[in-house]
mmCIF file of C-alpha atoms in Angstrom:
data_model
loop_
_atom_site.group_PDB
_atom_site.id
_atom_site.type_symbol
_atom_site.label_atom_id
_atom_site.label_comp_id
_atom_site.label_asym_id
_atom_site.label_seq_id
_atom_site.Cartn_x
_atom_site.Cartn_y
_atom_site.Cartn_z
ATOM 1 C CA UNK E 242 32.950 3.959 -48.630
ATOM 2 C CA UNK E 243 30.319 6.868 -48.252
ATOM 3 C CA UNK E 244 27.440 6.510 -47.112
ATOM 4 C CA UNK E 245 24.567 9.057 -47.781
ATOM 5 C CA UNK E 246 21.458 10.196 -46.333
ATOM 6 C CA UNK E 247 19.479 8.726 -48.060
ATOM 7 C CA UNK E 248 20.666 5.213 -48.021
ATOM 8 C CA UNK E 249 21.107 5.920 -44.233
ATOM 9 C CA UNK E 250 17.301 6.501 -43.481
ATOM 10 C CA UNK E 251 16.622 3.795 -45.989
ATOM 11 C CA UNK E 252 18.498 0.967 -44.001
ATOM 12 C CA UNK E 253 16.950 2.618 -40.337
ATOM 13 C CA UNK E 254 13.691 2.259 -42.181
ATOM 14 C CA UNK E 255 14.174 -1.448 -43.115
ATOM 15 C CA UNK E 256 15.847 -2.438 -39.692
ATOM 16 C CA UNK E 257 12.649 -1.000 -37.997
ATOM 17 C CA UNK E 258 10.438 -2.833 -40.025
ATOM 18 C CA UNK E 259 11.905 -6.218 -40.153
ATOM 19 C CA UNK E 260 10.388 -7.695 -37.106
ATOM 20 C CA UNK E 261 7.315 -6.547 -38.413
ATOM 21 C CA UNK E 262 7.005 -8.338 -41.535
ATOM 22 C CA UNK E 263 9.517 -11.327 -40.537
ATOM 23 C CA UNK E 264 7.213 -14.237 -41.889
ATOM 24 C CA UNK E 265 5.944 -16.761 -38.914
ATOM 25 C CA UNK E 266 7.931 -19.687 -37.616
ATOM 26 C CA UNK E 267 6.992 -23.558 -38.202
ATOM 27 C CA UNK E 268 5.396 -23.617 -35.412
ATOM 28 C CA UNK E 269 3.556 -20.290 -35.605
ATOM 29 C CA UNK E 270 0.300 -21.825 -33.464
ATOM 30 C CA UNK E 271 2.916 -22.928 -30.866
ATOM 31 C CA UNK E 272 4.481 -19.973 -30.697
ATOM 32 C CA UNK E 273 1.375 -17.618 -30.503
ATOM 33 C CA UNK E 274 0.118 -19.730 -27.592
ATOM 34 C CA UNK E 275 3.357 -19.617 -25.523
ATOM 35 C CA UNK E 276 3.238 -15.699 -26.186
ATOM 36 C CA UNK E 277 -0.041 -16.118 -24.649
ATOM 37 C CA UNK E 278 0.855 -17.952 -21.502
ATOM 38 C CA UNK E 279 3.486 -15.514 -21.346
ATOM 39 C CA UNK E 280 0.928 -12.148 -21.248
ATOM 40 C CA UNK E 281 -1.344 -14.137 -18.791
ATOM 41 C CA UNK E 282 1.575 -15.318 -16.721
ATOM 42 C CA UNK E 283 1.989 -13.143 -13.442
ATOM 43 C CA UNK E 284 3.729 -10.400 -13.323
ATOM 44 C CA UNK E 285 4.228 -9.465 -9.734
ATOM 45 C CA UNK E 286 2.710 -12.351 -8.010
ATOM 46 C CA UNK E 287 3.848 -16.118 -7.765
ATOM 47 C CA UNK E 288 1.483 -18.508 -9.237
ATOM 48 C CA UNK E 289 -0.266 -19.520 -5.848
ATOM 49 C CA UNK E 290 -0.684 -16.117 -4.866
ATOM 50 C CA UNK E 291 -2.138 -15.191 -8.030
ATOM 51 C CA UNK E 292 -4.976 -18.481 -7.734
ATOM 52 C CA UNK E 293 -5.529 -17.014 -4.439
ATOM 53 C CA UNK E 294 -6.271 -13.263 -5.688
ATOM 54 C CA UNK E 295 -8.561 -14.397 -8.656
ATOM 55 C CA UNK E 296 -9.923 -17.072 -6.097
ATOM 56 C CA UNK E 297 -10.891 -14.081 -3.741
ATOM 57 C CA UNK E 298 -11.920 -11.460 -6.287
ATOM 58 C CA UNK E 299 -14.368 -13.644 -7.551
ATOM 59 C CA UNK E 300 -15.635 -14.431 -4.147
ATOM 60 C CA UNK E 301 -16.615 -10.759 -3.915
ATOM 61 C CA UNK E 302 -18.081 -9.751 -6.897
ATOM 62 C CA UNK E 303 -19.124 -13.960 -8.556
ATOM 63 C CA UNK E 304 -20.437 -14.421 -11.683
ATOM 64 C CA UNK E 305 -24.507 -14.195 -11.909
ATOM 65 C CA UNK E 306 -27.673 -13.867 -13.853
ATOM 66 C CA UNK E 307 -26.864 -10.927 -14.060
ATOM 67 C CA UNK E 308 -23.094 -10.640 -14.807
ATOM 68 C CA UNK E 309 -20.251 -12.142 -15.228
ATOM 69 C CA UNK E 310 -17.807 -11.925 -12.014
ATOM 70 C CA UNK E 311 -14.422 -10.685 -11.278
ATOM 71 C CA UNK E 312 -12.554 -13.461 -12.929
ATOM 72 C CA UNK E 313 -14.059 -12.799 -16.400
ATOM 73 C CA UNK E 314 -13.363 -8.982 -16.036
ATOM 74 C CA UNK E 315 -9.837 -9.944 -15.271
ATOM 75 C CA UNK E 316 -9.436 -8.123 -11.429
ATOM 76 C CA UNK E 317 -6.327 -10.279 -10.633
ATOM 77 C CA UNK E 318 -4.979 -9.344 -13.767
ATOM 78 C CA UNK E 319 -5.062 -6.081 -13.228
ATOM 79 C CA UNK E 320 -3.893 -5.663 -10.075
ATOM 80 C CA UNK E 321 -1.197 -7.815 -10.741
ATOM 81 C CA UNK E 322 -0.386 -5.755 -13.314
ATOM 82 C CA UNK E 323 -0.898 -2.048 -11.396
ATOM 83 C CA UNK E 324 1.662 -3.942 -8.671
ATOM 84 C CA UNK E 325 4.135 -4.717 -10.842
ATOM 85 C CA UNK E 326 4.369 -0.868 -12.545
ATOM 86 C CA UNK E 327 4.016 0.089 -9.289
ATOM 87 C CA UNK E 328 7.094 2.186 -7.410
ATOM 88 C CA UNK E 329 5.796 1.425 -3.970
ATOM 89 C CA UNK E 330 7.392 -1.219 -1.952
ATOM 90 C CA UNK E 331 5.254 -0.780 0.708
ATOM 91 C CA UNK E 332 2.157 -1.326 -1.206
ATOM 92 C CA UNK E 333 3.589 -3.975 -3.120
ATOM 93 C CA UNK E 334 4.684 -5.671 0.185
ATOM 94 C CA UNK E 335 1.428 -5.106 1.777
ATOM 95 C CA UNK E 336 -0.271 -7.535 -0.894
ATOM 96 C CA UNK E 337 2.302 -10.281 -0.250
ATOM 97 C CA UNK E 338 1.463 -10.258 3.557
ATOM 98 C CA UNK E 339 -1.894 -9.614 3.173
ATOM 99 C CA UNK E 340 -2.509 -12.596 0.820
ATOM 100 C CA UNK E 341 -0.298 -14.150 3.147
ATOM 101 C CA UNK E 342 -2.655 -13.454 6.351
ATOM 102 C CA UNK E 343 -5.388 -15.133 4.018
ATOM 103 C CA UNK E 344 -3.922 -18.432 3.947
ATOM 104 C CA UNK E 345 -3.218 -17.877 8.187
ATOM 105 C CA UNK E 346 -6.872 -17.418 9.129
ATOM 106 C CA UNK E 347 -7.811 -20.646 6.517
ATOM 107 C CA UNK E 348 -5.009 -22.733 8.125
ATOM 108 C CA UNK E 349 -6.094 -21.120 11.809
ATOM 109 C CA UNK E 350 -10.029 -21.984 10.985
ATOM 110 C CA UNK E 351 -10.084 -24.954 8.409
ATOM 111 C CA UNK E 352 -6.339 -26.434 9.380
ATOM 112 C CA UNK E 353 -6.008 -25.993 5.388
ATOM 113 C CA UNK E 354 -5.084 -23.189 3.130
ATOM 114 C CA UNK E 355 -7.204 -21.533 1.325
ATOM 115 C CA UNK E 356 -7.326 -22.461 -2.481
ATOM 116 C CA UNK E 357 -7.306 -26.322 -0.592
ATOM 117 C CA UNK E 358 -10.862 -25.355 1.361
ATOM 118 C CA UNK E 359 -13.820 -26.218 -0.245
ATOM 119 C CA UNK E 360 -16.369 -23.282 -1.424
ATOM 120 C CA UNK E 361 -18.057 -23.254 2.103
ATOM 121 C CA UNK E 362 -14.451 -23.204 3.332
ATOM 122 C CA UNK E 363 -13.294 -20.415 1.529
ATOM 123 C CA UNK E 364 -16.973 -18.334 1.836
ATOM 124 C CA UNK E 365 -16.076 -18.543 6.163
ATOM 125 C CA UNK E 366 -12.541 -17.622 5.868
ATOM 126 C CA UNK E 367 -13.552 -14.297 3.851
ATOM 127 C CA UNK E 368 -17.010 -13.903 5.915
ATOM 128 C CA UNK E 369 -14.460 -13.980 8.927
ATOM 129 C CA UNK E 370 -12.109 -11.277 7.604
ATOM 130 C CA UNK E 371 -15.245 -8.754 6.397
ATOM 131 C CA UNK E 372 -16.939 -8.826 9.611
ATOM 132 C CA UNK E 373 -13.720 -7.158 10.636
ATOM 133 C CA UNK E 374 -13.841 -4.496 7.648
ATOM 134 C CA UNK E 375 -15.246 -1.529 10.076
ATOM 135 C CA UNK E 376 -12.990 -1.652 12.745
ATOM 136 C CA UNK E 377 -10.254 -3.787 11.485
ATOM 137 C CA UNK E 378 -7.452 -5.608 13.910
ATOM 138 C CA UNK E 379 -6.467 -8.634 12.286
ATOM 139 C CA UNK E 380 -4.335 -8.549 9.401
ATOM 140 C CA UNK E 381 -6.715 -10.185 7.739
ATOM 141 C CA UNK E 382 -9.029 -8.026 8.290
ATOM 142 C CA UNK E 383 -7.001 -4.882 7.088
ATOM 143 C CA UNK E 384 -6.008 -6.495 3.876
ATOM 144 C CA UNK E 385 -9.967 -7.384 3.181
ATOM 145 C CA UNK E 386 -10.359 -3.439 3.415
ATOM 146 C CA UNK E 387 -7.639 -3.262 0.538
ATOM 147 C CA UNK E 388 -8.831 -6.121 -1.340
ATOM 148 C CA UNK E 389 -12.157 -5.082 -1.738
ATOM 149 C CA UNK E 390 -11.105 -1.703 -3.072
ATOM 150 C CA UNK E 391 -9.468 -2.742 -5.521
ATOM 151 C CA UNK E 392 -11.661 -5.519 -6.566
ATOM 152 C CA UNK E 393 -14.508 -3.084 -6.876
ATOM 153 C CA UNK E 394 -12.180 -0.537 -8.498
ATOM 154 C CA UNK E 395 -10.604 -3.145 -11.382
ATOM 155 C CA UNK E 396 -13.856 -4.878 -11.929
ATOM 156 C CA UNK E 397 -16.333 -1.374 -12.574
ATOM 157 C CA UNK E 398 -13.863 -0.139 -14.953
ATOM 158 C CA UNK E 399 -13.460 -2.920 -16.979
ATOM 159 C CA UNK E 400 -15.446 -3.574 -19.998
ATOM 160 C CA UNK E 401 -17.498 -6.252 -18.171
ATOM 161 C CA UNK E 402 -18.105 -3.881 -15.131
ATOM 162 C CA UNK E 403 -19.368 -0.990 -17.269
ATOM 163 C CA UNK E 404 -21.646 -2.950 -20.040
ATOM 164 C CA UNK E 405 -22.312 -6.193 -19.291
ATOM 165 C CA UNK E 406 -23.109 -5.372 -15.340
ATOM 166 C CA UNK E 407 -23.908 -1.313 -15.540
ATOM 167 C CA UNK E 408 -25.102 -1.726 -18.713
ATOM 168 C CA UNK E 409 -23.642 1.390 -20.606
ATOM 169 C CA UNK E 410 -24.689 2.271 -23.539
ATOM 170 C CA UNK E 411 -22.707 5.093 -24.489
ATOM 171 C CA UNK E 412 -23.518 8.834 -25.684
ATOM 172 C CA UNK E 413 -27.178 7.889 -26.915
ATOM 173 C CA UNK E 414 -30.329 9.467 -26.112
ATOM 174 C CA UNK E 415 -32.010 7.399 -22.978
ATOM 175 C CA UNK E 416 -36.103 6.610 -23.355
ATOM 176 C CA UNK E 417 -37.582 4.876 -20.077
ATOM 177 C CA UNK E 418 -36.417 4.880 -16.357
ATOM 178 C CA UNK E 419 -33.759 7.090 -16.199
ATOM 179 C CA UNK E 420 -33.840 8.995 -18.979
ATOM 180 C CA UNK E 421 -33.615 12.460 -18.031
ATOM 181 C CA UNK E 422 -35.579 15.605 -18.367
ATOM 182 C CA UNK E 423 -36.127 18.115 -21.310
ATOM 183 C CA UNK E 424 -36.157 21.965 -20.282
ATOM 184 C CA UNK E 425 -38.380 23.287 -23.019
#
């Protein structure tokens, strides 16, 4: 049997396109929620360690009147997800350790970890390891320096960061504060 051209690109074509028109499963709702647990599931981080990053994102830049926080812009998220495309071991193991040293200074302060503090808890143990953030020592204190970089990094280049808290508007001419100067 010969098979020609033709018929050859025609059967690539269909084999491409199958999963993209295969009709939905019985349980299609099912299904498109465990697809969604799976996206929002960790990628480089365990579970606890990932409720400990959102925990302490959120701590630095919280939701307000004026904003929502970290947790809405998805920080944890995306670091998780910069770690796990990530080719550095040694960055990658610095955030294990470093998330690590976290739950050391709760247990060292509070006898607790920290996602088991309460808020007031939680608001010493990373008051403790920012006082430290000049001249760091701890290893607490050196993984706050990292933390908060790239908190503030993930957070002011996420759609929240940029319109809801910097309020960008895009290429439009300004009127008001801030709106510039026209050479005539």
């Amino acid at each position: 049997m010969t098979v020609t051209r033709r018929e050859m690109l025609a059967a690539t074509a269909a084999a491409l396109a199958a999963p993209l028109v295969a009709p939905a499963p019985a349980g299609a709702a099912e299904a498109a929620q465990a697809a969604q647990a799976a996206r929002m599931a960790p990628k480089f981080f365990t579970a606890p360690e990932f409720a400990l990053l959102d925990e302490l994102s959120d701590l630095i830049i919280p939701t307000d009147a004026h904003s929502p926080g970290a947790r809405v812009a998805g920080v944890a998220t995306y670091i998780d997800f910069r770690l796990s495309e990530s080719l550095d071991t040694d960055q990658q193991a610095k955030w294990h350790s470093g998330l690590a040293a976290v739950d050391t200074l709760s247990q060292e302060l509070h006898g607790k970890a920290f996602l088991q503090g309460t808020p007031e808890q939680r608001l010493a143990v990373l008051t403790k390891m920012a006082a430290g953030e000049k001249d760091p020592k701890t290893p607490a204190e050196h993984f706050f320096q990292q933390l908060k970089g790239w908190t503030v990094r993930a957070y002011y280049t996420s759609k929240v960061g940029i319109h809801a808290d910097q309020r960008y508007k895009g290429n439009v001419y300004q009127r008001g504060d801030y709106a510039g100067y026209d050479a005539k």
